[in-house]
Coordinates of C-alpha atoms in Angstrom, one line a residue:
X19 CA 77.1 101.0 111.9
X20 CA 78.1 103.2 114.8
X21 CA 78.7 100.3 116.6
X22 CA 80.0 98.6 114.1
X23 CA 83.1 101.4 114.0
X24 CA 83.3 101.2 117.8
X25 CA 84.2 97.8 117.6
X26 CA 87.2 98.2 115.1
X27 CA 88.0 101.5 117.2
X28 CA 88.5 98.1 120.6
X29 CA 90.3 96.5 118.2
X30 CA 92.6 99.2 117.0
X31 CA 93.9 99.8 120.6
X32 CA 93.5 96.1 121.4
X33 CA 96.7 96.1 119.0
X34 CA 98.3 98.6 119.7
X35 CA 99.0 98.1 123.5
X36 CA 99.9 94.8 122.3
X37 CA 103.0 96.4 120.7
X38 CA 103.4 98.7 123.1
X39 CA 103.4 96.2 125.8
X40 CA 107.1 96.9 127.6
X41 CA 107.7 92.9 126.1
X42 CA 109.5 93.7 122.7
X43 CA 107.9 91.0 120.8
X44 CA 110.2 89.8 117.8
X45 CA 108.5 90.3 114.1
X46 CA 107.1 87.1 112.1
X47 CA 109.5 84.8 110.1
X48 CA 109.5 85.9 106.2
X49 CA 108.4 81.7 106.1
X50 CA 105.5 82.4 108.9
X51 CA 104.7 85.5 106.7
X52 CA 104.6 83.1 103.5
X53 CA 102.0 80.6 105.6
X54 CA 100.1 83.2 106.2
X55 CA 99.7 84.6 102.6
X56 CA 98.6 80.6 102.1
X57 CA 95.7 81.4 104.1
X58 CA 94.4 83.5 102.0
X59 CA 94.5 80.7 99.0
X60 CA 92.5 78.4 101.1
X61 CA 89.6 80.9 102.4
X62 CA 89.4 81.5 98.3
X63 CA 89.2 77.9 97.8
X64 CA 86.1 77.8 100.1
X65 CA 88.1 75.6 102.5
X66 CA 87.3 76.7 106.6
X67 CA 90.9 78.1 107.8
X68 CA 91.9 76.6 111.1
X69 CA 94.0 78.2 114.4
X70 CA 97.2 76.8 112.7
X71 CA 97.0 77.2 108.9
X72 CA 98.9 80.2 109.2
X73 CA 101.5 78.7 111.2
X74 CA 101.6 75.2 109.1
X75 CA 105.1 73.9 109.6
X76 CA 106.5 77.1 110.4
X77 CA 106.0 76.1 113.9
X78 CA 109.0 73.7 113.4
X79 CA 111.3 75.8 112.2
X80 CA 111.0 78.9 114.7
X81 CA 114.5 80.8 114.7
X82 CA 116.2 81.2 118.4
X83 CA 115.1 83.6 120.2
X84 CA 117.0 85.1 123.5
X85 CA 115.5 84.3 126.6
X86 CA 112.3 86.8 127.6
X87 CA 113.9 88.1 130.5
X88 CA 111.6 89.1 133.8
X89 CA 111.3 92.4 134.9
X90 CA 114.4 93.0 138.1
X91 CA 114.4 90.8 140.7
X92 CA 111.0 88.7 139.4
X93 CA 113.2 86.0 138.1
X94 CA 113.4 83.2 141.2
X95 CA 115.3 81.0 139.9
X96 CA 118.5 81.3 137.7
X97 CA 118.0 79.7 134.3
X98 CA 119.8 79.9 130.4
X99 CA 118.9 81.3 128.1
X100 CA 115.9 79.6 125.8
X101 CA 116.5 77.3 123.0
X102 CA 114.2 76.2 121.1
X103 CA 115.0 72.8 119.4
X104 CA 114.0 72.4 115.8
X105 CA 114.7 68.9 115.4
X106 CA 111.4 66.5 116.3
X107 CA 111.5 62.5 116.7
X108 CA 109.8 61.9 113.2
X109 CA 106.3 60.5 113.6
X110 CA 105.4 57.0 112.7
X111 CA 103.1 58.2 109.9
X112 CA 100.7 55.2 109.0
X113 CA 100.3 55.1 105.3
X114 CA 97.4 55.3 103.5
X115 CA 95.2 59.2 101.7
X116 CA 94.0 61.2 104.4
X117 CA 90.4 62.5 104.4
X118 CA 89.5 64.9 101.6
X119 CA 88.2 67.7 104.3
X120 CA 92.0 67.1 106.3
X121 CA 94.4 69.5 106.9
X122 CA 97.7 67.9 106.1
X123 CA 99.6 70.9 106.9
X124 CA 97.9 71.6 110.1
X125 CA 98.5 68.1 111.4
X126 CA 102.1 68.6 110.7
X127 CA 102.5 72.0 112.4
X128 CA 101.0 70.4 115.5
X129 CA 103.3 67.8 115.6
X130 CA 106.0 69.9 115.6
X131 CA 104.7 71.2 118.7
X132 CA 103.7 68.6 120.7
X133 CA 106.6 66.9 119.8
X134 CA 109.5 70.1 121.4
X135 CA 107.4 70.4 124.2
X136 CA 107.0 67.6 124.9
X137 CA 110.2 66.7 124.5
X138 CA 111.6 69.2 126.9
X139 CA 109.8 67.2 129.8
X140 CA 109.9 63.8 128.4
X141 CA 114.1 64.0 127.9
X142 CA 114.5 65.4 132.1
X143 CA 114.1 61.6 133.6
X144 CA 116.7 59.9 131.3
X145 CA 119.3 63.3 131.6
X146 CA 118.6 62.6 135.9
X147 CA 119.7 58.4 135.2
X148 CA 122.5 59.2 133.2
X149 CA 123.6 61.9 135.7
X150 CA 122.7 59.0 138.5
X151 CA 125.9 57.2 136.9
X152 CA 128.0 60.0 137.2
X153 CA 127.7 61.5 140.2
X154 CA 131.2 60.4 141.6
X155 CA 132.8 61.4 139.0
X156 CA 135.5 63.9 139.9
X157 CA 135.2 66.5 137.2
X158 CA 131.2 65.8 137.9
X159 CA 129.4 68.9 137.9
X160 CA 131.3 70.2 134.4
X161 CA 130.0 67.0 133.1
X162 CA 126.4 67.3 134.2
X163 CA 126.2 71.2 133.1
X164 CA 127.1 70.2 129.8
X165 CA 124.8 67.6 129.4
X166 CA 122.1 69.6 130.2
X167 CA 123.3 72.5 128.2
X168 CA 123.3 69.5 125.0
X169 CA 120.0 67.6 126.5
X170 CA 117.6 70.2 128.3
X171 CA 119.2 73.5 127.2
X172 CA 119.7 75.6 130.6
X173 CA 122.5 74.3 133.2
X174 CA 121.6 72.9 136.7
X175 CA 121.1 73.8 139.8
X176 CA 124.8 74.7 141.5
X177 CA 123.9 73.9 144.9
X178 CA 122.5 70.5 144.2
X179 CA 125.6 69.0 141.7
X180 CA 128.0 70.7 144.1
X181 CA 126.5 68.5 147.6
X182 CA 126.6 65.0 145.2
X183 CA 130.0 64.5 146.5
X184 CA 129.0 63.9 150.2
X185 CA 125.8 62.8 149.6
X186 CA 123.5 61.6 147.0
X187 CA 122.2 63.7 144.5
X188 CA 119.5 64.7 145.3
X189 CA 116.9 63.8 142.2
X190 CA 113.4 64.9 144.0
X191 CA 114.7 68.1 144.2
X192 CA 116.4 68.1 140.7
X193 CA 113.6 66.7 139.2
X194 CA 110.8 69.4 140.1
X195 CA 113.2 72.1 139.5
X196 CA 113.8 70.8 135.5
X197 CA 110.0 70.6 135.7
X198 CA 109.1 73.9 136.4
X199 CA 112.3 75.5 134.4
X200 CA 110.8 73.1 131.3
X201 CA 107.1 74.8 132.4
X202 CA 108.6 78.6 132.1
X203 CA 110.3 77.5 128.8
X204 CA 107.4 76.6 127.3
X205 CA 105.5 79.2 128.4
X206 CA 107.8 82.2 127.3
X207 CA 107.5 80.1 123.9
X208 CA 104.0 80.3 123.9
X209 CA 103.5 84.1 124.2
X210 CA 106.5 85.1 122.5
X211 CA 106.3 82.7 119.1
X212 CA 101.9 82.0 118.8
X213 CA 103.2 78.7 117.9
X214 CA 99.2 77.7 117.2
X215 CA 98.4 81.0 115.4
X216 CA 95.9 82.2 117.2
X217 CA 97.0 84.8 119.7
X218 CA 94.3 87.7 120.6
X219 CA 93.8 89.5 116.9
X220 CA 95.6 87.7 114.6
X221 CA 93.8 86.7 111.4
X222 CA 92.5 83.3 112.9
X223 CA 91.2 84.6 115.8
X224 CA 88.8 87.0 113.9
X225 CA 87.1 85.1 111.2
X226 CA 86.3 82.8 113.6
X227 CA 84.6 85.0 116.1
X228 CA 82.9 86.3 113.1
X229 CA 81.6 82.9 112.3
X230 CA 80.6 82.8 115.5
X231 CA 78.7 86.0 115.1
X232 CA 77.4 84.8 112.1
X233 CA 76.1 81.8 113.3
X234 CA 74.1 83.7 115.8
X235 CA 76.1 83.0 119.2
X236 CA 78.2 86.7 119.9
X237 CA 80.7 83.8 123.3
X238 CA 81.8 80.0 123.3
X239 CA 82.2 79.3 126.7
X240 CA 84.1 75.5 127.5
X241 CA 84.3 73.3 130.0
X242 CA 86.3 70.4 129.6
X243 CA 86.9 67.9 132.2
X244 CA 90.1 69.1 134.2
X245 CA 91.2 65.5 132.9
X246 CA 94.9 66.1 131.3
X247 CA 94.1 63.4 128.4
X248 CA 91.5 66.7 127.5
X249 CA 94.0 69.7 127.4
X250 CA 94.5 69.7 123.7
X251 CA 90.4 70.3 123.4
X252 CA 90.5 73.2 122.0
X253 CA 93.7 73.3 120.1
X254 CA 93.3 70.4 118.8
X255 CA 90.3 67.9 119.0
X256 CA 88.4 71.0 117.9
X257 CA 91.0 72.9 115.9
X258 CA 89.3 76.2 117.1
X259 CA 91.7 79.5 118.2
X260 CA 92.5 79.2 121.8
X261 CA 91.9 83.1 122.3
X262 CA 88.6 83.1 120.4
X263 CA 87.4 80.7 122.9
X264 CA 86.7 80.4 126.9
X265 CA 88.0 77.9 128.5
X266 CA 87.6 76.5 132.0
X267 CA 88.7 72.8 132.9
X268 CA 86.6 71.1 136.2
X269 CA 87.0 67.8 137.5
X270 CA 83.9 65.7 135.3
X271 CA 83.7 68.9 133.8
X272 CA 81.3 70.2 136.6
X273 CA 81.7 73.6 136.4
X274 CA 80.6 76.7 139.4
X275 CA 77.4 77.7 138.3
X276 CA 77.5 80.9 140.3
X277 CA 80.8 81.7 139.1
X278 CA 79.7 81.1 135.2
X279 CA 76.3 83.3 136.1
X280 CA 78.9 85.8 137.5
X281 CA 80.9 85.4 133.8
X282 CA 77.2 85.5 131.9
X283 CA 77.2 89.0 134.1
X284 CA 80.1 90.7 132.4
X285 CA 80.1 89.2 129.1
X286 CA 76.5 90.8 129.0
X287 CA 78.1 93.8 130.5
X288 CA 80.2 94.4 127.8
X289 CA 77.9 94.1 125.4
X290 CA 75.6 96.6 126.9
X291 CA 78.2 99.3 127.5
X292 CA 80.8 98.5 124.7
X293 CA 79.3 97.1 122.0
X294 CA 82.2 93.7 122.5
X295 CA 82.1 91.2 120.9
X296 CA 78.4 93.2 119.5
X297 CA 75.9 95.5 120.7
X298 CA 73.3 94.0 123.3
X299 CA 70.5 94.6 121.0
X300 CA 72.0 92.0 118.6
X301 CA 69.9 88.9 118.4
X302 CA 72.6 86.7 119.6
X303 CA 73.8 84.2 122.2
X304 CA 75.8 82.8 125.0
X305 CA 76.7 79.2 124.4
X306 CA 77.5 77.0 127.0
X307 CA 79.5 74.2 126.1
X308 CA 80.4 70.6 128.3
X309 CA 82.9 68.0 126.8
X310 CA 83.0 65.2 128.5
X311 CA 84.8 61.7 128.0
X312 CA 84.9 58.2 127.2
X313 CA 87.8 55.6 126.6
X314 CA 86.6 53.2 124.0
X315 CA 89.8 51.1 124.4
X316 CA 89.1 50.6 128.2
X317 CA 85.6 51.8 128.8
X318 CA 85.1 50.3 132.6
X319 CA 88.9 51.6 133.6
X320 CA 89.9 54.8 131.6
X321 CA 86.9 56.9 131.6
X322 CA 86.1 59.4 133.5
X323 CA 87.4 58.8 137.8
X324 CA 84.6 61.6 138.1
X325 CA 82.1 59.7 137.2
X326 CA 83.4 56.1 137.9
X327 CA 84.2 55.7 134.6
X328 CA 80.5 55.8 133.7
X329 CA 79.8 57.9 130.3
X330 CA 76.5 57.6 131.0
X331 CA 76.7 59.4 134.2
X332 CA 79.6 61.7 132.1
X333 CA 77.0 62.8 129.7
X334 CA 74.2 63.1 132.0
X335 CA 75.0 65.4 134.6
X336 CA 77.1 67.3 132.4
X337 CA 73.6 67.7 130.8
X338 CA 72.1 68.7 134.2
X339 CA 74.9 71.3 134.9
X340 CA 74.5 73.0 132.1
X341 CA 70.9 72.9 132.1
X342 CA 71.3 74.4 135.9
X343 CA 73.4 77.3 134.5
X344 CA 70.5 77.8 132.1
X345 CA 67.9 78.1 134.5
X346 CA 70.0 80.2 136.9
X347 CA 69.9 83.1 134.2
X348 CA 66.8 82.6 133.1
X349 CA 65.7 83.4 137.3
X350 CA 68.0 86.0 138.1
X351 CA 67.0 87.8 134.7
X352 CA 64.5 87.1 132.6
X353 CA 62.7 83.5 131.1
X354 CA 64.0 84.8 127.1
X355 CA 67.9 85.5 128.4
X356 CA 70.1 84.1 126.0
X357 CA 71.8 81.4 126.3
X358 CA 72.5 78.1 124.6
X359 CA 73.7 74.7 125.4
X360 CA 75.7 72.3 123.6
X361 CA 76.6 69.1 125.0
X362 CA 80.1 67.0 123.1
X363 CA 81.0 64.0 124.4
X364 CA 85.7 63.2 123.7
X365 CA 87.0 59.3 122.7
X366 CA 90.4 60.2 125.1
X367 CA 92.3 57.3 122.9
X368 CA 91.6 58.6 119.3
X369 CA 90.0 62.4 120.0
X370 CA 87.1 61.5 117.9
X371 CA 83.9 63.5 119.1
X372 CA 80.3 62.7 119.6
X373 CA 78.1 65.5 119.6
X374 CA 74.5 65.5 120.9
X375 CA 73.0 68.3 118.8
X376 CA 70.1 70.0 120.5
X377 CA 66.3 71.3 119.4
X378 CA 65.9 74.7 118.3
X379 CA 64.2 74.4 121.8
X380 CA 67.6 73.4 123.6
X381 CA 66.0 69.8 123.4
X382 CA 69.0 67.5 124.1
X383 CA 68.6 63.6 123.7
X384 CA 71.3 61.6 125.6
X385 CA 70.9 58.7 124.0
X386 CA 71.4 60.2 120.4
X387 CA 74.5 61.7 119.3
X388 CA 76.2 62.4 115.6
X389 CA 79.5 60.9 116.3
X390 CA 82.9 62.1 114.2
X391 CA 84.1 58.7 113.3
X392 CA 80.6 57.6 111.1
X393 CA 81.2 61.1 109.5
X394 CA 84.7 60.3 109.2
X395 CA 83.4 56.8 107.2
X396 CA 80.8 58.7 105.2
X397 CA 82.3 61.8 103.8
X398 CA 85.7 59.7 103.2
X399 CA 84.7 59.2 99.6
X400 CA 83.6 62.5 98.7
X401 CA 84.7 65.7 97.6
X402 CA 85.5 68.6 99.7
X403 CA 82.5 70.1 98.8
X404 CA 80.1 67.2 98.9
X405 CA 81.5 66.4 102.1
X406 CA 80.2 69.6 103.8
X407 CA 77.3 68.8 102.3
X408 CA 76.7 65.6 103.6
X409 CA 77.7 66.7 107.4
X410 CA 75.5 69.2 107.3
X411 CA 72.7 66.9 106.6
X412 CA 73.9 64.3 109.1
X413 CA 74.3 67.0 111.6
X414 CA 70.4 67.8 111.0
X415 CA 69.4 64.2 111.5
X416 CA 71.0 63.3 114.9
X417 CA 69.4 66.4 116.3
X418 CA 67.1 66.0 119.4
X419 CA 64.3 68.1 117.7
X420 CA 64.1 70.7 114.9
X421 CA 67.7 72.0 115.2
X422 CA 68.8 75.8 115.3
X423 CA 70.0 76.8 111.6
X424 CA 73.2 78.5 112.9
X425 CA 73.5 75.7 115.2
X426 CA 74.5 72.9 112.8
X427 CA 76.4 75.5 111.0
X428 CA 79.0 75.6 114.1
X429 CA 78.2 71.8 114.7
X430 CA 79.2 71.1 111.0
X431 CA 82.2 73.1 111.6
X432 CA 83.0 71.7 115.0
X433 CA 83.2 67.6 112.9
X434 CA 84.7 68.9 110.0
X435 CA 87.7 70.3 112.1
X436 CA 87.5 67.0 114.8
X437 CA 88.5 65.1 111.3
X438 CA 91.5 66.5 111.2
X439 CA 92.3 65.4 114.6
X440 CA 91.0 61.8 113.9
X441 CA 93.9 61.6 110.9
X442 CA 96.2 62.9 113.3
X443 CA 96.2 60.0 115.7
X444 CA 95.8 57.9 112.2
X445 CA 99.2 59.5 111.2
X446 CA 101.5 60.0 114.0
X447 CA 99.5 57.9 116.9
X448 CA 98.5 54.4 114.9
X449 CA 95.0 55.3 115.8
X450 CA 94.5 55.3 118.9
X451 CA 97.4 56.5 122.0
X452 CA 99.3 54.6 123.8
X453 CA 99.0 56.1 126.9
X454 CA 95.2 55.6 127.4
X455 CA 94.9 56.7 131.0
X456 CA 96.5 59.4 133.4
X457 CA 100.6 60.3 131.8
X458 CA 100.3 63.7 133.0
X459 CA 103.4 66.2 133.4
X460 CA 102.1 68.4 136.6
X461 CA 99.3 70.0 138.4
X462 CA 98.4 73.4 137.7
X463 CA 96.7 74.9 139.6
X464 CA 94.7 78.4 140.5
X465 CA 93.0 80.5 137.8
X466 CA 95.1 80.7 134.0
X467 CA 97.0 78.1 131.7
X468 CA 96.4 79.5 128.4
X469 CA 99.2 78.6 127.6
X470 CA 98.8 74.8 128.2
X471 CA 97.1 73.1 124.9
X472 CA 98.9 69.6 124.6
X473 CA 97.0 66.4 126.2
X474 CA 98.5 65.2 129.3
X475 CA 100.7 67.7 129.7
X476 CA 98.7 69.3 133.3
X477 CA 96.2 67.9 135.0
X478 CA 94.2 71.3 135.7
X479 CA 92.8 72.3 139.0
X480 CA 90.8 75.3 138.3
X481 CA 90.4 77.2 142.0
X482 CA 90.3 80.1 143.4
X483 CA 90.9 77.9 147.2
X484 CA 91.9 75.3 148.1
X485 CA 89.0 74.2 150.4
X486 CA 86.3 75.0 147.8
X487 CA 88.9 73.4 144.4
X488 CA 90.0 70.2 147.4
X489 CA 88.0 67.6 145.6
X490 CA 89.8 68.5 142.3
X491 CA 93.4 69.2 143.9
X492 CA 92.9 65.4 145.8
X493 CA 91.5 64.2 142.0
X494 CA 95.4 65.8 140.8
X495 CA 97.3 64.3 143.6
X496 CA 96.1 60.5 143.7
X497 CA 97.0 60.5 139.9
X498 CA 100.5 61.8 140.6
X499 CA 100.5 59.5 143.2
X500 CA 100.6 56.4 140.5
X501 CA 102.3 58.3 138.1
X502 CA 105.1 60.0 140.3
X503 CA 105.4 58.5 143.6
X504 CA 105.4 55.2 143.3
X505 CA 108.3 56.1 141.5
X506 CA 109.7 57.7 144.3
X507 CA 109.4 60.9 142.3
X508 CA 108.2 64.2 143.2
X509 CA 104.7 66.0 142.2
X510 CA 105.4 69.2 140.5
X511 CA 103.1 72.0 141.1
X512 CA 102.4 75.0 139.6
X513 CA 100.4 77.4 141.2
X514 CA 99.0 80.3 138.6
X515 CA 96.9 83.2 139.3
X516 CA 96.4 85.8 136.2
X517 CA 95.3 89.4 137.0
X518 CA 94.7 92.8 135.2
X519 CA 97.4 95.0 134.8
X520 CA 95.6 97.8 134.3
X521 CA 93.7 97.7 137.9
X522 CA 96.0 99.0 140.7
X523 CA 97.5 96.5 143.0
X524 CA 96.5 93.2 141.0
X525 CA 100.0 91.8 140.9
X526 CA 100.0 92.5 144.1
X527 CA 96.8 91.4 145.3
X528 CA 97.5 88.1 142.9
X529 CA 100.5 87.4 144.6
X530 CA 99.2 87.2 148.0
X531 CA 96.4 84.5 146.7
X532 CA 99.2 82.1 145.1
X533 CA 100.9 82.1 148.6
X534 CA 98.0 81.7 150.4
X535 CA 97.0 78.6 148.5
X536 CA 100.9 77.1 148.4
X537 CA 100.1 77.2 152.3
X538 CA 97.4 75.0 152.1
X539 CA 98.7 72.8 150.2
X540 CA 101.6 72.7 152.6
X541 CA 98.8 71.9 154.8
X542 CA 96.6 69.3 153.5
X543 CA 99.4 67.3 151.8
X544 CA 101.7 67.8 155.0
X545 CA 103.2 64.2 154.7
X546 CA 104.6 64.4 151.0
X547 CA 105.7 68.1 151.4
X548 CA 107.6 66.7 153.9
X549 CA 109.7 63.8 152.4
X550 CA 110.2 66.2 149.6
X551 CA 107.0 64.2 147.3
X552 CA 105.7 67.6 146.7
X553 CA 107.3 70.8 145.1
X554 CA 105.2 74.1 144.5
X555 CA 106.2 77.1 141.4
X556 CA 104.2 80.6 142.6
X557 CA 103.7 82.4 139.4
X558 CA 101.3 85.1 138.3
X559 CA 100.1 86.6 134.8
X560 CA 99.3 89.8 133.0
X561 CA 96.2 88.2 131.8
X562 CA 96.0 92.3 130.0
X563 CA 99.1 91.3 127.7
X564 CA 100.5 89.1 125.5
X565 CA 103.6 87.9 127.7
X566 CA 104.5 84.9 129.6
X567 CA 104.0 83.7 133.2
X568 CA 105.9 85.2 135.8
X569 CA 107.6 83.4 138.5
X570 CA 107.3 84.6 142.2
X571 CA 109.1 82.3 144.0
X572 CA 109.0 78.4 144.8
X573 CA 109.2 75.8 147.4
X574 CA 113.0 74.6 146.1
X575 CA 115.3 77.0 148.3
X576 CA 118.8 76.7 148.3
X577 CA 121.4 77.4 151.5
X578 CA 123.5 80.2 150.6
X579 CA 126.1 79.6 153.8
X580 CA 128.3 81.4 156.2
X581 CA 126.6 83.9 159.0
X582 CA 126.2 82.1 161.7

């Protein structure tokens, strides 16, 4: 009982810290409060709440707020006030009834967030094309700024606009500048408005954490592939609260075993010292999950590049990496160390998942899985209650051996959540995405990016140094040579290193870390940088507070003139 009280006290302290953070947070609007009350009704009815239940529909009508200004001297590039557009392009919904276990309100909210955020990036090129046609007009600067404010929501940098009359408009620099601006707006909106309704301490996060513990797991650590087509795996495909899941993307889902062991040690140490999320003597396990991917539309070409679009290789190597991690923990600590493994495949064309249900002793059969699309068809004519019972039976039948009951409950919940995502793709994308391949907007390098939960927005290159993360980064650059460089556009790279604000000097070390990685990138891709075909934005973030990323410098600089 004392341990439980200590957990409650920790949550109270965390809540007080959030309320006392230096960046003021706006109160929730009445519509959001009303929708949050509806979550209680949903829970009373027996349907599991998803991370976006509380924010359903409200995310399409977030009230406008002034830009969250960074501390003095920390904003490098001038930016106008944040603009949150409430009008979104109407998605072409497919006629027909949704699955009985689907959550249409959550789908509406997620669609609004996707269109609003992705639209900020996708409007850039059309606006720049219009500017290109106007650049020799007498009042070009005034016209350009009016167009930018109307379409993008911010002013463009004057030094670029004012030199257009002497030479061609520097479209490469302007494009990168706009992408960086859109990223900054995305980060501000995510942490200020909590559009997914799943921040730390939120009802949705606490409900899932309690469910996870009840299933017998004290932490869910997920490694999806770094491919941008899986960037939304947590919040969309699995419908889990992002703050309650540890996410570490790597190319091919090939996570670093030693680093993951270190994170396991920190998790178990916290359970010993603080009883968070539960006491160390509690009979729960650390659940490590890999999400590999494949393509149902073009399996031979649009699968995982790190595995040569070979689905079997992606699954086999993902399982091997999981087993290496488990073996490392058991060899280093004890034979019965609390580590369980879960292998999930994801179709990047439909977002449907397939789960390799493990046996109680950890057995996983690579040739045996439960496909969410088959579950969808098998349960679409059933009532919600009967559907849930059928899902659990299908999970039991798909297991490699006699499964753990808690694992069965968790997998059944993940499958149920994924049914909503299958409907989401049916409603708004005609059953499968039009962009079967890569269509990322920028490369994210470093450690962090908690705010990125949208498909094909970012290619992640998770790393501490370029030397150790070179394979991941090279894959990203190769992708963007096809996406951008082939069209004469630069590769936008956002560097990010999160730090613990309570640790003295942590921010300064994070900034220096960014600068070292930036220098290594400029050296590795010197030709691209020299041609203005690769630009970097350096950002850091205090992970102990719900604040946006802070821009500290950029490769985009402007001469101020004057002097000798």
